[in-house]
PDB file of C-alpha atoms and ligand atoms in Angstrom:
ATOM      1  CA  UNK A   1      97.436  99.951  84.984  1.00 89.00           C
ATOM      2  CA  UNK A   2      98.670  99.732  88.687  1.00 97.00           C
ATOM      3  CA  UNK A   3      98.329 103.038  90.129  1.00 98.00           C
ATOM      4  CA  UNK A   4      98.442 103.012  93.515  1.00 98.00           C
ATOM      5  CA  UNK A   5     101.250 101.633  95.734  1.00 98.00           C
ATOM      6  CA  UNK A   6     100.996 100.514  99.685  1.00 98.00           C
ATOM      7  CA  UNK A   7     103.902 100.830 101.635  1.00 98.00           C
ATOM      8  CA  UNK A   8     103.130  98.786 105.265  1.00 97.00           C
ATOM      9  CA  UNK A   9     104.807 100.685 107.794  1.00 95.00           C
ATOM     10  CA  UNK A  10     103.334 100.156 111.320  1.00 90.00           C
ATOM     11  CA  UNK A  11     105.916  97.874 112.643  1.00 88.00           C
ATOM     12  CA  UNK A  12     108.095  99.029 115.185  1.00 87.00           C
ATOM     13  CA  UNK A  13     111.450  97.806 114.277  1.00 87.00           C
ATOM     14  CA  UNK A  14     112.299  96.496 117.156  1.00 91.00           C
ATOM     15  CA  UNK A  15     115.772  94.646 115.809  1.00 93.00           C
ATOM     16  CA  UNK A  16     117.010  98.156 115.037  1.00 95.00           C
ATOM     17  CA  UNK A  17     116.470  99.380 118.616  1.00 96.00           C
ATOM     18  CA  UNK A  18     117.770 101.993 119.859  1.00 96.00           C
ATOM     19  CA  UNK A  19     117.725 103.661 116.798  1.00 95.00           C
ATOM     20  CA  UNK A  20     114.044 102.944 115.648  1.00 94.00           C
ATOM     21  CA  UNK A  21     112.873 103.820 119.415  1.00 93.00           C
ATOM     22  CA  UNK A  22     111.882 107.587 117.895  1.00 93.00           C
ATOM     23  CA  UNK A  23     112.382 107.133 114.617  1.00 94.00           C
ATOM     24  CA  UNK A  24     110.434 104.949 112.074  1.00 95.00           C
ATOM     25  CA  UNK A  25     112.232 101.861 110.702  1.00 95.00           C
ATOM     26  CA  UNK A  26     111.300 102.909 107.425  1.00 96.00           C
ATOM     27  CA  UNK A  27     113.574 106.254 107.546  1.00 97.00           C
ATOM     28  CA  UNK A  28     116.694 104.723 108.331  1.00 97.00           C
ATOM     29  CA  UNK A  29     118.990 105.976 105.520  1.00 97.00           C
ATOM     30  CA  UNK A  30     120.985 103.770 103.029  1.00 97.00           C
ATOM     31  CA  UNK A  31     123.722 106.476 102.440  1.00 96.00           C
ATOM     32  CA  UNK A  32     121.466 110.015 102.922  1.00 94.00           C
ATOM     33  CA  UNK A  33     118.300 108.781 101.513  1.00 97.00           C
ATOM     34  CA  UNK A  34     115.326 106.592 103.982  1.00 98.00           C
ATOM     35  CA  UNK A  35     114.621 103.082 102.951  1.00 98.00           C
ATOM     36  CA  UNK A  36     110.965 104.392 102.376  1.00 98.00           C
ATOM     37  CA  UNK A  37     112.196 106.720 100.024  1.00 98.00           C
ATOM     38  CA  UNK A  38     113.553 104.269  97.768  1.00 98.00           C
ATOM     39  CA  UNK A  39     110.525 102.073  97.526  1.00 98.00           C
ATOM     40  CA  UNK A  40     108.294 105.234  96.472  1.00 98.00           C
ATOM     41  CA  UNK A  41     111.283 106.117  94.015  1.00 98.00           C
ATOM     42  CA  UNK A  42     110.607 102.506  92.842  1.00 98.00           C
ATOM     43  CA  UNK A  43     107.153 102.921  92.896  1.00 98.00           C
ATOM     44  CA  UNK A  44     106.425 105.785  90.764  1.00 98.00           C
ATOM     45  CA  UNK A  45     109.122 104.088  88.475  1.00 97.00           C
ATOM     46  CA  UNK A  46     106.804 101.703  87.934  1.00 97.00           C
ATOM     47  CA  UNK A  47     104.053 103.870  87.162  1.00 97.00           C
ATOM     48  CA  UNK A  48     101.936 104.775  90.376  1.00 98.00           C
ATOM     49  CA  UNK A  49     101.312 107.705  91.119  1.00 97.00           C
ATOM     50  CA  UNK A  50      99.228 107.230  94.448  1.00 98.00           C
ATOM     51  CA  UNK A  51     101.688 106.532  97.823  1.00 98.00           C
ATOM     52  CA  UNK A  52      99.223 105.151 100.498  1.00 98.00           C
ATOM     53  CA  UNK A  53     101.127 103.937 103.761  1.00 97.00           C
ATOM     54  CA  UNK A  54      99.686 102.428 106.213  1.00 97.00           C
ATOM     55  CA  UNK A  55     101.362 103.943 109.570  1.00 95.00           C
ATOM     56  CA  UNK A  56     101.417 103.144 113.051  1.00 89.00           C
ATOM     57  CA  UNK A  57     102.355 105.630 116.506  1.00 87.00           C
ATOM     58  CA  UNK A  58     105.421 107.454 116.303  1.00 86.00           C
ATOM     59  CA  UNK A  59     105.329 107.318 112.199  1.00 91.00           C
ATOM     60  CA  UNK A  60     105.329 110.910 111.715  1.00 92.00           C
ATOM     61  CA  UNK A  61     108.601 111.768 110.490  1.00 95.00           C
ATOM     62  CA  UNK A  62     107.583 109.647 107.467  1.00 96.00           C
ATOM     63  CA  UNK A  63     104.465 112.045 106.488  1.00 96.00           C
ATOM     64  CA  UNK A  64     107.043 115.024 107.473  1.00 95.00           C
ATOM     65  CA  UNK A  65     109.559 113.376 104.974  1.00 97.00           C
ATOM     66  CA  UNK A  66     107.464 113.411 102.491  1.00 97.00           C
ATOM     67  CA  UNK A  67     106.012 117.517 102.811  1.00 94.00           C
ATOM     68  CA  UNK A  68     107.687 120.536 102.422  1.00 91.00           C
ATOM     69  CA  UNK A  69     110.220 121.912 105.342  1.00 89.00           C
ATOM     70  CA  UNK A  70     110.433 125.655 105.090  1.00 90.00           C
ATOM     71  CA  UNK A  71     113.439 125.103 107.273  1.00 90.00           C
ATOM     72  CA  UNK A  72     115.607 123.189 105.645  1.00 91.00           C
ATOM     73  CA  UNK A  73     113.940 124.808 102.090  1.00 88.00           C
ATOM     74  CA  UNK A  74     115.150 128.397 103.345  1.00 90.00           C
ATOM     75  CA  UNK A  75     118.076 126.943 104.915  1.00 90.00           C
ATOM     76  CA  UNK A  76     119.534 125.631 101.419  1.00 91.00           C
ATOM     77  CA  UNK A  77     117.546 128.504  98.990  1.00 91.00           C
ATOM     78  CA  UNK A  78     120.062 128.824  95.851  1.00 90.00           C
ATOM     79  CA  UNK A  79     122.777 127.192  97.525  1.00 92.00           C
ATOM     80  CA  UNK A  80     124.812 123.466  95.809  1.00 90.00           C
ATOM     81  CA  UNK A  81     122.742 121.857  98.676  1.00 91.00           C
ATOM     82  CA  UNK A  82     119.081 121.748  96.840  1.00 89.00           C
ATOM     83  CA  UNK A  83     120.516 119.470  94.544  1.00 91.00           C
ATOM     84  CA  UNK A  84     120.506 116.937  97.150  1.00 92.00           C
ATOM     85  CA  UNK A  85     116.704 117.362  97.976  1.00 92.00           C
ATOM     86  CA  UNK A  86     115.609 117.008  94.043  1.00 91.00           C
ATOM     87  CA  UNK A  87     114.737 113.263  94.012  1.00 94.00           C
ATOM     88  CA  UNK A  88     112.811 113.921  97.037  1.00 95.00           C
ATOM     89  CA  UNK A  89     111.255 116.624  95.506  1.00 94.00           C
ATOM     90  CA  UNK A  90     110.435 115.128  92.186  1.00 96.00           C
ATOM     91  CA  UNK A  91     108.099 112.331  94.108  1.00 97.00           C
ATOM     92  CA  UNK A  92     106.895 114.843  96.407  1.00 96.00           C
ATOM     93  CA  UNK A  93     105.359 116.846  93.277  1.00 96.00           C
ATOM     94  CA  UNK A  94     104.552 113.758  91.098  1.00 97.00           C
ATOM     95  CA  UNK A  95     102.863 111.811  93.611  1.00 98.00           C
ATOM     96  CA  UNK A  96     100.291 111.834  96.233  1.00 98.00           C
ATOM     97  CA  UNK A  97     100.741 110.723  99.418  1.00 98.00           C
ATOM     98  CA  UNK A  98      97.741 109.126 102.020  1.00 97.00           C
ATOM     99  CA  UNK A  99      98.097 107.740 105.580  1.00 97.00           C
ATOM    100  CA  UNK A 100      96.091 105.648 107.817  1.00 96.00           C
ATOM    101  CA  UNK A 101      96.534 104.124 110.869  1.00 93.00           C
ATOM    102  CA  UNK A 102      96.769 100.453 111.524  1.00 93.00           C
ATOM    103  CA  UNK A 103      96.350 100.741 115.360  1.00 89.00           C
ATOM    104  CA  UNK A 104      96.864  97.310 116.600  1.00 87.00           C
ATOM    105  CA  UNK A 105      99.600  95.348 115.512  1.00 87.00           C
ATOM    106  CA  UNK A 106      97.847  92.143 113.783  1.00 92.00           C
ATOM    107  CA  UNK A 107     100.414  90.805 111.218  1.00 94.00           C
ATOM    108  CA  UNK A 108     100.921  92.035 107.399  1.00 97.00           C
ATOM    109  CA  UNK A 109      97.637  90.755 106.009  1.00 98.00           C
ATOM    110  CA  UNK A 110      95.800  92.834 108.660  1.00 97.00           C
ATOM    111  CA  UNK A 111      98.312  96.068 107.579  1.00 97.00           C
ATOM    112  CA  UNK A 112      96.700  95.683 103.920  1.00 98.00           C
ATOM    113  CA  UNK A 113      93.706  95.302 104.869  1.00 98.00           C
ATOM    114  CA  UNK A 114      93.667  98.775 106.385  1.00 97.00           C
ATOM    115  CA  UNK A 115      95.017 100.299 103.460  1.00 97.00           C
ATOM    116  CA  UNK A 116      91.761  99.505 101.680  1.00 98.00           C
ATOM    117  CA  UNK A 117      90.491 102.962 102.646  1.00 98.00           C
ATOM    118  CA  UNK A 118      93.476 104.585 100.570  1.00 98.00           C
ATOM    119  CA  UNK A 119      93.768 102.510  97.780  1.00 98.00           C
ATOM    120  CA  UNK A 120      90.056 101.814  97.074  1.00 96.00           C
ATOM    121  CA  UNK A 121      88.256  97.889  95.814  1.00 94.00           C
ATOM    122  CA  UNK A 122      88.069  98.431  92.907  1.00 96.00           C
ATOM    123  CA  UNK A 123      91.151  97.766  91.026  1.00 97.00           C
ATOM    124  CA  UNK A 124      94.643  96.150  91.318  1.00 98.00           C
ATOM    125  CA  UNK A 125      97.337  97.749  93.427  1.00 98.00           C
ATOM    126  CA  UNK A 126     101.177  96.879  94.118  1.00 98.00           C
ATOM    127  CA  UNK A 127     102.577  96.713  97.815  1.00 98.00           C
ATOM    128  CA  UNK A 128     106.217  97.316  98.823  1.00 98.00           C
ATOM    129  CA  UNK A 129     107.795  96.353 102.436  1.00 98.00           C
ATOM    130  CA  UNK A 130     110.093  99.353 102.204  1.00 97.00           C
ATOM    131  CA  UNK A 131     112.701  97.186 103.895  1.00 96.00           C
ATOM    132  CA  UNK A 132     112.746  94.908 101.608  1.00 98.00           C
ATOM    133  CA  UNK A 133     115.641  96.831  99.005  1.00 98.00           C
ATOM    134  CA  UNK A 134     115.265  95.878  95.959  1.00 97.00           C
ATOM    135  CA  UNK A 135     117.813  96.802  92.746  1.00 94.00           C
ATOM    136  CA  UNK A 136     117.788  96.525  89.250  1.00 89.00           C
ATOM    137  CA  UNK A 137     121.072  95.639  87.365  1.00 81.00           C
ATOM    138  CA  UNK A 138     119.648  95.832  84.203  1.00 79.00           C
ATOM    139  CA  UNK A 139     117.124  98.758  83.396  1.00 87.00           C
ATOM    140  CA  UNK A 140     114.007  97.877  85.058  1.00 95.00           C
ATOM    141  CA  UNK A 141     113.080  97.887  88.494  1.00 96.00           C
ATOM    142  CA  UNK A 142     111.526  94.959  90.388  1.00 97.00           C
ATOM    143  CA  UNK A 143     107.989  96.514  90.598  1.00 98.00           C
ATOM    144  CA  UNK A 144     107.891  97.558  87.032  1.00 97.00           C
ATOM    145  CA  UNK A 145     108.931  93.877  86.094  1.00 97.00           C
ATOM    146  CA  UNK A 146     106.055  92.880  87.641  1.00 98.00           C
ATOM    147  CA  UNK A 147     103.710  95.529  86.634  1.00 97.00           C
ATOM    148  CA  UNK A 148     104.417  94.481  82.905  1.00 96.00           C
ATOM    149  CA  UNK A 149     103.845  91.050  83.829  1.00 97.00           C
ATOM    150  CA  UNK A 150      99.947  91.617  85.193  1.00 98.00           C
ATOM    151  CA  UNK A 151      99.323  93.136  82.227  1.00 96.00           C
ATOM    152  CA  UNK A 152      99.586  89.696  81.336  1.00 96.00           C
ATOM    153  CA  UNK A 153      98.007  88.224  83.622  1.00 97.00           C
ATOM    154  CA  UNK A 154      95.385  89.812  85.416  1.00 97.00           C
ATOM    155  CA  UNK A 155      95.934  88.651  88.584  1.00 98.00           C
ATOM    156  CA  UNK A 156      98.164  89.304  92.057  1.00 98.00           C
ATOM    157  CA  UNK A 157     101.900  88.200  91.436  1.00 98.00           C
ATOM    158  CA  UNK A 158     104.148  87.857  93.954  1.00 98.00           C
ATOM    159  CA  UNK A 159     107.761  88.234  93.902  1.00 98.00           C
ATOM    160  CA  UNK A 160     110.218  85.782  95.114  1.00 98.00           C
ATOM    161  CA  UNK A 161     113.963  84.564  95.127  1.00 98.00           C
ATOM    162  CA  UNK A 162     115.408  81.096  95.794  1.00 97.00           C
ATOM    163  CA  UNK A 163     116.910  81.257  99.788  1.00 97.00           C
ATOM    164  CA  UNK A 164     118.671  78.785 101.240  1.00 97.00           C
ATOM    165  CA  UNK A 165     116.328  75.534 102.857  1.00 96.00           C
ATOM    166  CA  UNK A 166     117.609  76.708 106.996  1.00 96.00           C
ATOM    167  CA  UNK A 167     116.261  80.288 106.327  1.00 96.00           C
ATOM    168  CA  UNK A 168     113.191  79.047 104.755  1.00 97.00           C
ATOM    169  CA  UNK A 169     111.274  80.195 107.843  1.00 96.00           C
ATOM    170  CA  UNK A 170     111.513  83.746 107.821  1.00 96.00           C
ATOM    171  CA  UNK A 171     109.413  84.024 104.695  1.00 97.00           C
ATOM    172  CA  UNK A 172     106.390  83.234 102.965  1.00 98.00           C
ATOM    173  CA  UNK A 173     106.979  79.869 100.397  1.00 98.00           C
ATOM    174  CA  UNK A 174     105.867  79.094  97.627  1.00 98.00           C
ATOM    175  CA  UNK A 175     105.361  76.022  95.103  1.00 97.00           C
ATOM    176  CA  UNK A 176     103.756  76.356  91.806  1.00 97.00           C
ATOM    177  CA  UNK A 177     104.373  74.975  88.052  1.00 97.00           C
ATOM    178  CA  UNK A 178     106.940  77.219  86.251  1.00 97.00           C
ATOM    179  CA  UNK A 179     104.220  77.999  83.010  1.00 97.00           C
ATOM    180  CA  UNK A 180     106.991  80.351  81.382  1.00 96.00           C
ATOM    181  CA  UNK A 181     110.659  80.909  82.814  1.00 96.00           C
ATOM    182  CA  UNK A 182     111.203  82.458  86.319  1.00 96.00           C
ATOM    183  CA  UNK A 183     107.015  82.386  86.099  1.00 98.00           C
ATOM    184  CA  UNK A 184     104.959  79.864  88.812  1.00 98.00           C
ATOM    185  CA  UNK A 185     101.120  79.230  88.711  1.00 98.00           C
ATOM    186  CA  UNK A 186     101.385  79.062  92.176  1.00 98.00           C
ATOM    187  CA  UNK A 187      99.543  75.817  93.650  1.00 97.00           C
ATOM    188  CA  UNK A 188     100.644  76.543  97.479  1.00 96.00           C
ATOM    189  CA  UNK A 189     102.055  78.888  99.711  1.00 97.00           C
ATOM    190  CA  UNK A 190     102.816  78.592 103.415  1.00 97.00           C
ATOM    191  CA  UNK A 191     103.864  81.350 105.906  1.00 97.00           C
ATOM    192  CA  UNK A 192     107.437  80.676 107.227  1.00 97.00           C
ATOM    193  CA  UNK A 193     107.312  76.986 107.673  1.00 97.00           C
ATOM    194  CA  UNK A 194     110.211  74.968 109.248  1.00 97.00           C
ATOM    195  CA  UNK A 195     112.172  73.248 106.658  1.00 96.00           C
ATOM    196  CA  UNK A 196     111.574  70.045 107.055  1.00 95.00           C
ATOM    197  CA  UNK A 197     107.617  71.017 105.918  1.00 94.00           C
ATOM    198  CA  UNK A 198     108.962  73.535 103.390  1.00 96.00           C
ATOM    199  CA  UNK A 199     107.312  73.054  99.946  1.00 95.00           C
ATOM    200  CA  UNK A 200     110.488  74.143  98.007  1.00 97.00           C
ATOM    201  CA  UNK A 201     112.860  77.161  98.834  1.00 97.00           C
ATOM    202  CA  UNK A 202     111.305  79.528  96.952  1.00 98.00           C
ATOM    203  CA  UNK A 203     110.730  82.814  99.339  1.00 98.00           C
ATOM    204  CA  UNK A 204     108.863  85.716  98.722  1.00 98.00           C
ATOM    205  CA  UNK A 205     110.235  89.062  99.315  1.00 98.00           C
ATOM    206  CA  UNK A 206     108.052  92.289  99.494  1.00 98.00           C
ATOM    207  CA  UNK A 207     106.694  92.982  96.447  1.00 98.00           C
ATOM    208  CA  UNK A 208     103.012  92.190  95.712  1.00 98.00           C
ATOM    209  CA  UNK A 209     100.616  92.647  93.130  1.00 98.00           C
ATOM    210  CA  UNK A 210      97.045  92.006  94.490  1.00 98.00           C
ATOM    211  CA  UNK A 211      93.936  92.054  92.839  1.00 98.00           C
ATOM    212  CA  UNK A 212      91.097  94.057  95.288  1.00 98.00           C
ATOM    213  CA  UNK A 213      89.174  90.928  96.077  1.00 98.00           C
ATOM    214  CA  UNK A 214      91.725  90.406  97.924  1.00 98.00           C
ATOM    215  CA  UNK A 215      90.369  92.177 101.011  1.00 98.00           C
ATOM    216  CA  UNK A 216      87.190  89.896 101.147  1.00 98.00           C
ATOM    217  CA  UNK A 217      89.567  87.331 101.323  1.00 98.00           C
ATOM    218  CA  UNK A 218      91.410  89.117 104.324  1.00 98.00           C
ATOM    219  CA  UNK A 219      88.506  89.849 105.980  1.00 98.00           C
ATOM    220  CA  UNK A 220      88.016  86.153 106.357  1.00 97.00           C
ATOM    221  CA  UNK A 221      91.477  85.133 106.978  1.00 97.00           C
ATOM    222  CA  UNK A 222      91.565  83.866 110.649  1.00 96.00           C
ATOM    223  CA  UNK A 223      94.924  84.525 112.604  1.00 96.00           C
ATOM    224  CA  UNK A 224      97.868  82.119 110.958  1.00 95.00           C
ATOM    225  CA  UNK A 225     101.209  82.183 112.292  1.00 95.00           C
ATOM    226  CA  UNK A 226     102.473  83.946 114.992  1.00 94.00           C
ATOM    227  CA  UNK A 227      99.085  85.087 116.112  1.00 95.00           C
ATOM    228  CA  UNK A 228      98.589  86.992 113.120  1.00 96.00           C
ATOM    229  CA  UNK A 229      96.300  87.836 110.103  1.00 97.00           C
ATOM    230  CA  UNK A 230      98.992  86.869 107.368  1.00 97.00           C
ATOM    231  CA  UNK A 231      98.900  88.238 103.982  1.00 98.00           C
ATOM    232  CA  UNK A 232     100.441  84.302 102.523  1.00 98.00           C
ATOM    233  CA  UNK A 233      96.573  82.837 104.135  1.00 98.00           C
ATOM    234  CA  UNK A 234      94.925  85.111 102.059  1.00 98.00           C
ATOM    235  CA  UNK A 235      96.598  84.289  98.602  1.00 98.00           C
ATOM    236  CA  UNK A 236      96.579  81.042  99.053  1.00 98.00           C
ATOM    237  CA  UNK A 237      92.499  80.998  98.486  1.00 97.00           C
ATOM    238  CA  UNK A 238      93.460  83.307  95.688  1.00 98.00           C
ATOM    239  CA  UNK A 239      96.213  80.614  94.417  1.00 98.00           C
ATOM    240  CA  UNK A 240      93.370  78.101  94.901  1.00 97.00           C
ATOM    241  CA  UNK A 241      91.492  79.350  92.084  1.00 96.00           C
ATOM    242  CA  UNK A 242      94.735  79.829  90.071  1.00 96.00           C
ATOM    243  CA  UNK A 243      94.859  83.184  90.587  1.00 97.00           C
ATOM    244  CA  UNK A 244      98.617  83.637  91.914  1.00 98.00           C
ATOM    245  CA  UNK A 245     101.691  84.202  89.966  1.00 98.00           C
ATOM    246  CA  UNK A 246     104.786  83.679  91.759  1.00 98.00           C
ATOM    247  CA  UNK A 247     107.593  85.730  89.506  1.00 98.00           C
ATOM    248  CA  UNK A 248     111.509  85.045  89.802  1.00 98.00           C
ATOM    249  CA  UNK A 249     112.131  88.599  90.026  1.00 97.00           C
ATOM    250  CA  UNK A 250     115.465  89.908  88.050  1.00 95.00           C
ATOM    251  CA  UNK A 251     117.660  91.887  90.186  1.00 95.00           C
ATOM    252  CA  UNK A 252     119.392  92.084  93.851  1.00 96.00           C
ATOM    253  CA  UNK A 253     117.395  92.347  97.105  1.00 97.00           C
ATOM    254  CA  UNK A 254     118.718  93.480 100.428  1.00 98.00           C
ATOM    255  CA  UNK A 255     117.106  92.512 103.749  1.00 97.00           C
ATOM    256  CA  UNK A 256     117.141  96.081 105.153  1.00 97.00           C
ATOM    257  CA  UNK A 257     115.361  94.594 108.136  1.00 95.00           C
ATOM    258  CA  UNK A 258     118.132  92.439 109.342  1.00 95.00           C
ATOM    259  CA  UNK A 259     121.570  94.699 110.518  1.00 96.00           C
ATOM    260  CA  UNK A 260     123.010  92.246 108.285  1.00 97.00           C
ATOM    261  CA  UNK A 261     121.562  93.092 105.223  1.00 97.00           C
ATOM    262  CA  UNK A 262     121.097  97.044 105.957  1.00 97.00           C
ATOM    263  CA  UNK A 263     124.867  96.879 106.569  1.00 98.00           C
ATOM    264  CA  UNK A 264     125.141  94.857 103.016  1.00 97.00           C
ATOM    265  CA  UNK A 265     122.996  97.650 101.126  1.00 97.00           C
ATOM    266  CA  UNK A 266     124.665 100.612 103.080  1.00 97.00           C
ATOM    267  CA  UNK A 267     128.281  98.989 101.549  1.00 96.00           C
ATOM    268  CA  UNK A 268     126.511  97.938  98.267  1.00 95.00           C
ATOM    269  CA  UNK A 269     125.333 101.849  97.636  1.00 94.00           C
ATOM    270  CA  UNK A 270     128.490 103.145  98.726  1.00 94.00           C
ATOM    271  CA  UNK A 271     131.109 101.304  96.510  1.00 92.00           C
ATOM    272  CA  UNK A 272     128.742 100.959  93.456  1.00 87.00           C
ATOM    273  CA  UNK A 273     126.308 104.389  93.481  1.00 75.00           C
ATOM    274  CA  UNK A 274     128.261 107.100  95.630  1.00 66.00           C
ATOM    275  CA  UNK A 275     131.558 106.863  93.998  1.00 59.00           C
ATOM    276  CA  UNK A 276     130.886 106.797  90.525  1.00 55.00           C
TER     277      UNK A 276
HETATM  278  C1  G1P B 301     106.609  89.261 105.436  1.00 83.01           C
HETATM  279  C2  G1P B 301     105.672  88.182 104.877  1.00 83.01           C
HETATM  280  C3  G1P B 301     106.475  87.009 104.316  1.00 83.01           C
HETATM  281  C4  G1P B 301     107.475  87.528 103.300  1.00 83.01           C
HETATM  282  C5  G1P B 301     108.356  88.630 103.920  1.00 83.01           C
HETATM  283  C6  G1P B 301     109.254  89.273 102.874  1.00 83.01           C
HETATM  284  O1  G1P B 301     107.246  88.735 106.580  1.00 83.01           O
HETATM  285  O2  G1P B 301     104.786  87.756 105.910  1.00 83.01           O
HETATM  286  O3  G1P B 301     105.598  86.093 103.710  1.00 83.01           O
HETATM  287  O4  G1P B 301     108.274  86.443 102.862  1.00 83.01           O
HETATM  288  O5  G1P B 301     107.561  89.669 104.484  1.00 83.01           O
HETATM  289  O6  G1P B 301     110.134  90.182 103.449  1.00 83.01           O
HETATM  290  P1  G1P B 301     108.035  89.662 107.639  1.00 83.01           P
HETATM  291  O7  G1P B 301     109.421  89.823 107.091  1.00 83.01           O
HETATM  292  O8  G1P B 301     107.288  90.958 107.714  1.00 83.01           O
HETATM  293  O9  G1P B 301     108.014  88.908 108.924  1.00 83.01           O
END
């Protein structure tokens, strides 16, 4: 069972600017709720129970988010408002929530490595880039998809989606043989390569299943692209020994991390979730 959940979080956003300048990327709202909010939702969906973000300066209002506010609590006391804090509320008493710092900025694979502290070595954990929105449109959520598929498995999964060849290079790619449908052994993966070197067009988005030994692995993974200790380097010595399953996840994923795609969500959630 996959109990514990990492949620990245040190980066600064910088494409949302001003907005992120005080406030965390990770609490900019779709509608009234913060993009981290709805990868814990998804999360604890799933089965975890364990919330362990790694955090960076100026990442407070996320711990805050996530712990009471007498405030706001006496503020709303018996009033039609507390209805709108009772998802938050629900994951605030179900789950437990852990922070550590990632204090230099060193790429994704570095971020997880950190998080070893909260989520332990000694058993398999999922990770979430909470801008990364994912939806289900039929019944089970992305991470819970994926949960059910270690159990068949038994080792890290990642999660990816067909893009189109020009964008290729703003993700992590895969290749693999498809061993059941939407399913890849994955034989190679390569951080955000041009096109013309891409091994096919299949991206992965964030949602990761990794086995623990995957932080020896990090701890040897020199600097890839961009200067940085990437999380792709690492699995591929995992995908080396077989060890990778690349999954064709089943539902709709919004790039919260481009305007372009938070604008997309923020439209999505209105017409589809607010109204009805
Ligand atoms: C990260 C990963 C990349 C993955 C992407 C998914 O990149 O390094 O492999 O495809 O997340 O969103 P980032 O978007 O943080 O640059």
């Amino acid at each position: 069972m996959i109990k514990k959940c990492l949620f990245p979080a040190a980066g600064y956003g910088t494409r949302f600017l001003p907005a992120t300048k005080a406030i965390p990327k990770e609490m900019l709202p779709i509608l009234t709720k913060p993009l981290i909010e709805y990868g814990v939702e998804e999360a604890y969906e799933a089965g975890c129970e364990v919330m362990a973000t790694v955090t960076g300066r100026g990442k407070e209002a996320i711990e805050k988010h996530f712990d009471t506010s007498y405030e706001v609590e006496d503020q709303i006391k018996g009033s039609s408002k507390e209805e709108l804090l009772a998802d938050t509320r629900n994951l605030m008493q179900n789950c437990t929530f852990t922070y550590t710092p990632q204090k230099e900025m060193m790429g994704l694979g570095d971020a997880i490595n950190k998080g070893k502290v909260l989520v332990g070595d000694s058993e398999p954990f999922a990770v979430i880039l909470a801008d990364d929105l994912c939806i289900n449109l039929e019944g089970v959520n992305v991470l819970k998809q994926m949960t059910a598929l270690y159990e068949k498995y038994q080792c890290s999964i990642v999660a990816i989606m067909e893009v189109p060849m020009d964008k290729v290079n703003k993700y992590g790619v895969i290749a693999g043989e498809e061993i059941e449908e939407g399913v890849y052994r994955v034989s190679s993966m390569v951080e955000k390569p041009e096109p013309s070197e891409a091994p096919t067009n299949m991206a992965i988005i964030g949602r990761y299943i990794l086995t623990p030994d995957i932080f020896e692995l990090l701890d040897n993974t020199k600097p890839g692209k961009g200067g940085e200790i990437q999380i792709t380097d690492a699995l591929l010595e995992q995908a080396k020994q077989g060890k990778v399953i690349a999954y064709k996840f089943k539902g709709k994923r919004f790039d919260c991390g481009s305007i372009d795609g938070y604008v997309e969500a923020t439209n999505y959630f209105y017409e589809n979730l607010l109204k009805k």
